[in-house]
Short mmCIF file of C-alpha atoms in Angstrom, two decimals:
data_model
loop_
_atom_site.label_atom_id
_atom_site.label_comp_id
_atom_site.label_asym_id
_atom_site.label_seq_id
_atom_site.Cartn_x
_atom_site.Cartn_y
_atom_site.Cartn_z
CA MET A 1 0.00 0.00 0.00
CA HIS A 2 2.63 2.53 1.00
CA LYS A 3 4.75 1.80 -2.06
CA ASN A 4 1.68 2.60 -4.15
CA LEU A 5 1.23 5.91 -2.39
CA LYS A 6 4.81 7.00 -3.06
CA GLN A 7 4.70 5.78 -6.65
CA ILE A 8 1.45 7.59 -7.42
CA ARG A 9 2.72 10.78 -5.76
CA GLU A 10 5.86 10.66 -7.88
CA GLU A 11 3.84 9.95 -11.05
CA HIS A 12 1.93 13.16 -10.33
CA ASN A 13 5.22 15.04 -9.87
CA LEU A 14 4.39 16.02 -6.31
CA THR A 15 6.85 16.29 -3.45
CA GLN A 16 6.13 15.29 0.12
CA ASP A 17 6.14 19.01 0.97
CA GLU A 18 3.44 19.66 -1.62
CA MET A 19 1.34 16.74 -0.35
CA THR A 20 1.70 18.05 3.18
CA LYS A 21 0.27 21.40 2.09
CA LEU A 22 -2.49 19.89 -0.07
CA LEU A 23 -3.62 17.72 2.84
CA GLY A 24 -3.52 20.60 5.31
CA LEU A 25 -0.94 18.94 7.54
CA LYS A 26 1.29 21.07 9.74
CA HIS A 27 4.47 19.04 9.38
CA LYS A 28 6.07 17.21 6.47
CA SER A 29 7.13 14.48 8.88
CA HIS A 30 3.47 13.51 9.38
CA TYR A 31 2.98 12.84 5.67
CA ASN A 32 6.36 11.11 5.49
CA GLN A 33 5.31 8.74 8.27
CA ILE A 34 2.04 7.96 6.47
CA GLU A 35 3.82 7.29 3.19
CA ASN A 36 6.40 5.07 4.88
CA GLY A 37 3.81 3.09 6.83
CA LYS A 38 5.02 4.23 10.24
CA ILE A 39 1.61 5.56 11.22
CA SER A 40 -1.90 4.71 10.10
CA MET A 41 -4.12 7.19 8.39
CA SER A 42 -7.77 7.88 8.88
CA LEU A 43 -10.39 7.10 6.26
CA ASP A 44 -10.85 10.86 5.87
CA MET A 45 -7.14 11.22 5.04
CA ALA A 46 -7.35 8.35 2.53
CA LYS A 47 -10.31 10.07 0.85
CA LYS A 48 -8.41 13.38 0.67
CA ILE A 49 -5.45 11.62 -0.93
CA SER A 50 -7.68 9.88 -3.47
CA CYS A 51 -9.24 13.24 -4.38
CA ILE A 52 -5.81 14.81 -4.93
CA PHE A 53 -4.94 12.01 -7.36
CA ASN A 54 -8.45 11.94 -8.87
CA THR A 55 -8.82 8.22 -8.28
CA SER A 56 -10.52 5.84 -5.89
CA VAL A 57 -9.23 4.84 -2.48
CA ASP A 58 -9.14 1.24 -3.78
CA GLU A 59 -6.88 2.16 -6.70
CA ILE A 60 -4.34 3.76 -4.38
CA PHE A 61 -4.37 1.48 -1.39
CA PHE A 62 -5.37 -1.85 -2.89
CA GLN A 63 -3.81 -1.57 -6.34
CA GLU A 64 -2.58 -5.18 -6.46
CA GLU A 65 -5.98 -6.55 -5.46
CA VAL A 66 -7.83 -4.33 -7.96
CA HIS A 67 -5.46 -5.38 -10.74
CA ALA A 68 -5.82 -9.08 -9.86
CA LYS A 69 -9.62 -8.77 -9.83
CA ARG A 70 -9.68 -7.03 -13.21
CA THR A 71 -7.36 -9.64 -14.69
CA SER A 72 -9.48 -12.53 -13.43
CA ASN A 73 -12.65 -10.88 -14.76
CA THR A 74 -11.22 -10.58 -18.28
CA ALA A 75 -9.91 -14.16 -18.40
#
């Protein structure tokens, strides 16, 4: 999950500082800890992140499972 978050952030050319500001967090370290899996995030935070990337929470946090499900549905 956390690898997905970093990868998607980088694909959108956003820094951790920019994500911190977009999410309304006071400290970059808070976002860094979320991205590195050191602390859990709330559902509200997950929704905010999905809005920033214009995608679903599932696509960000359960990318492997979503991909596997799509692959099995097309087989």
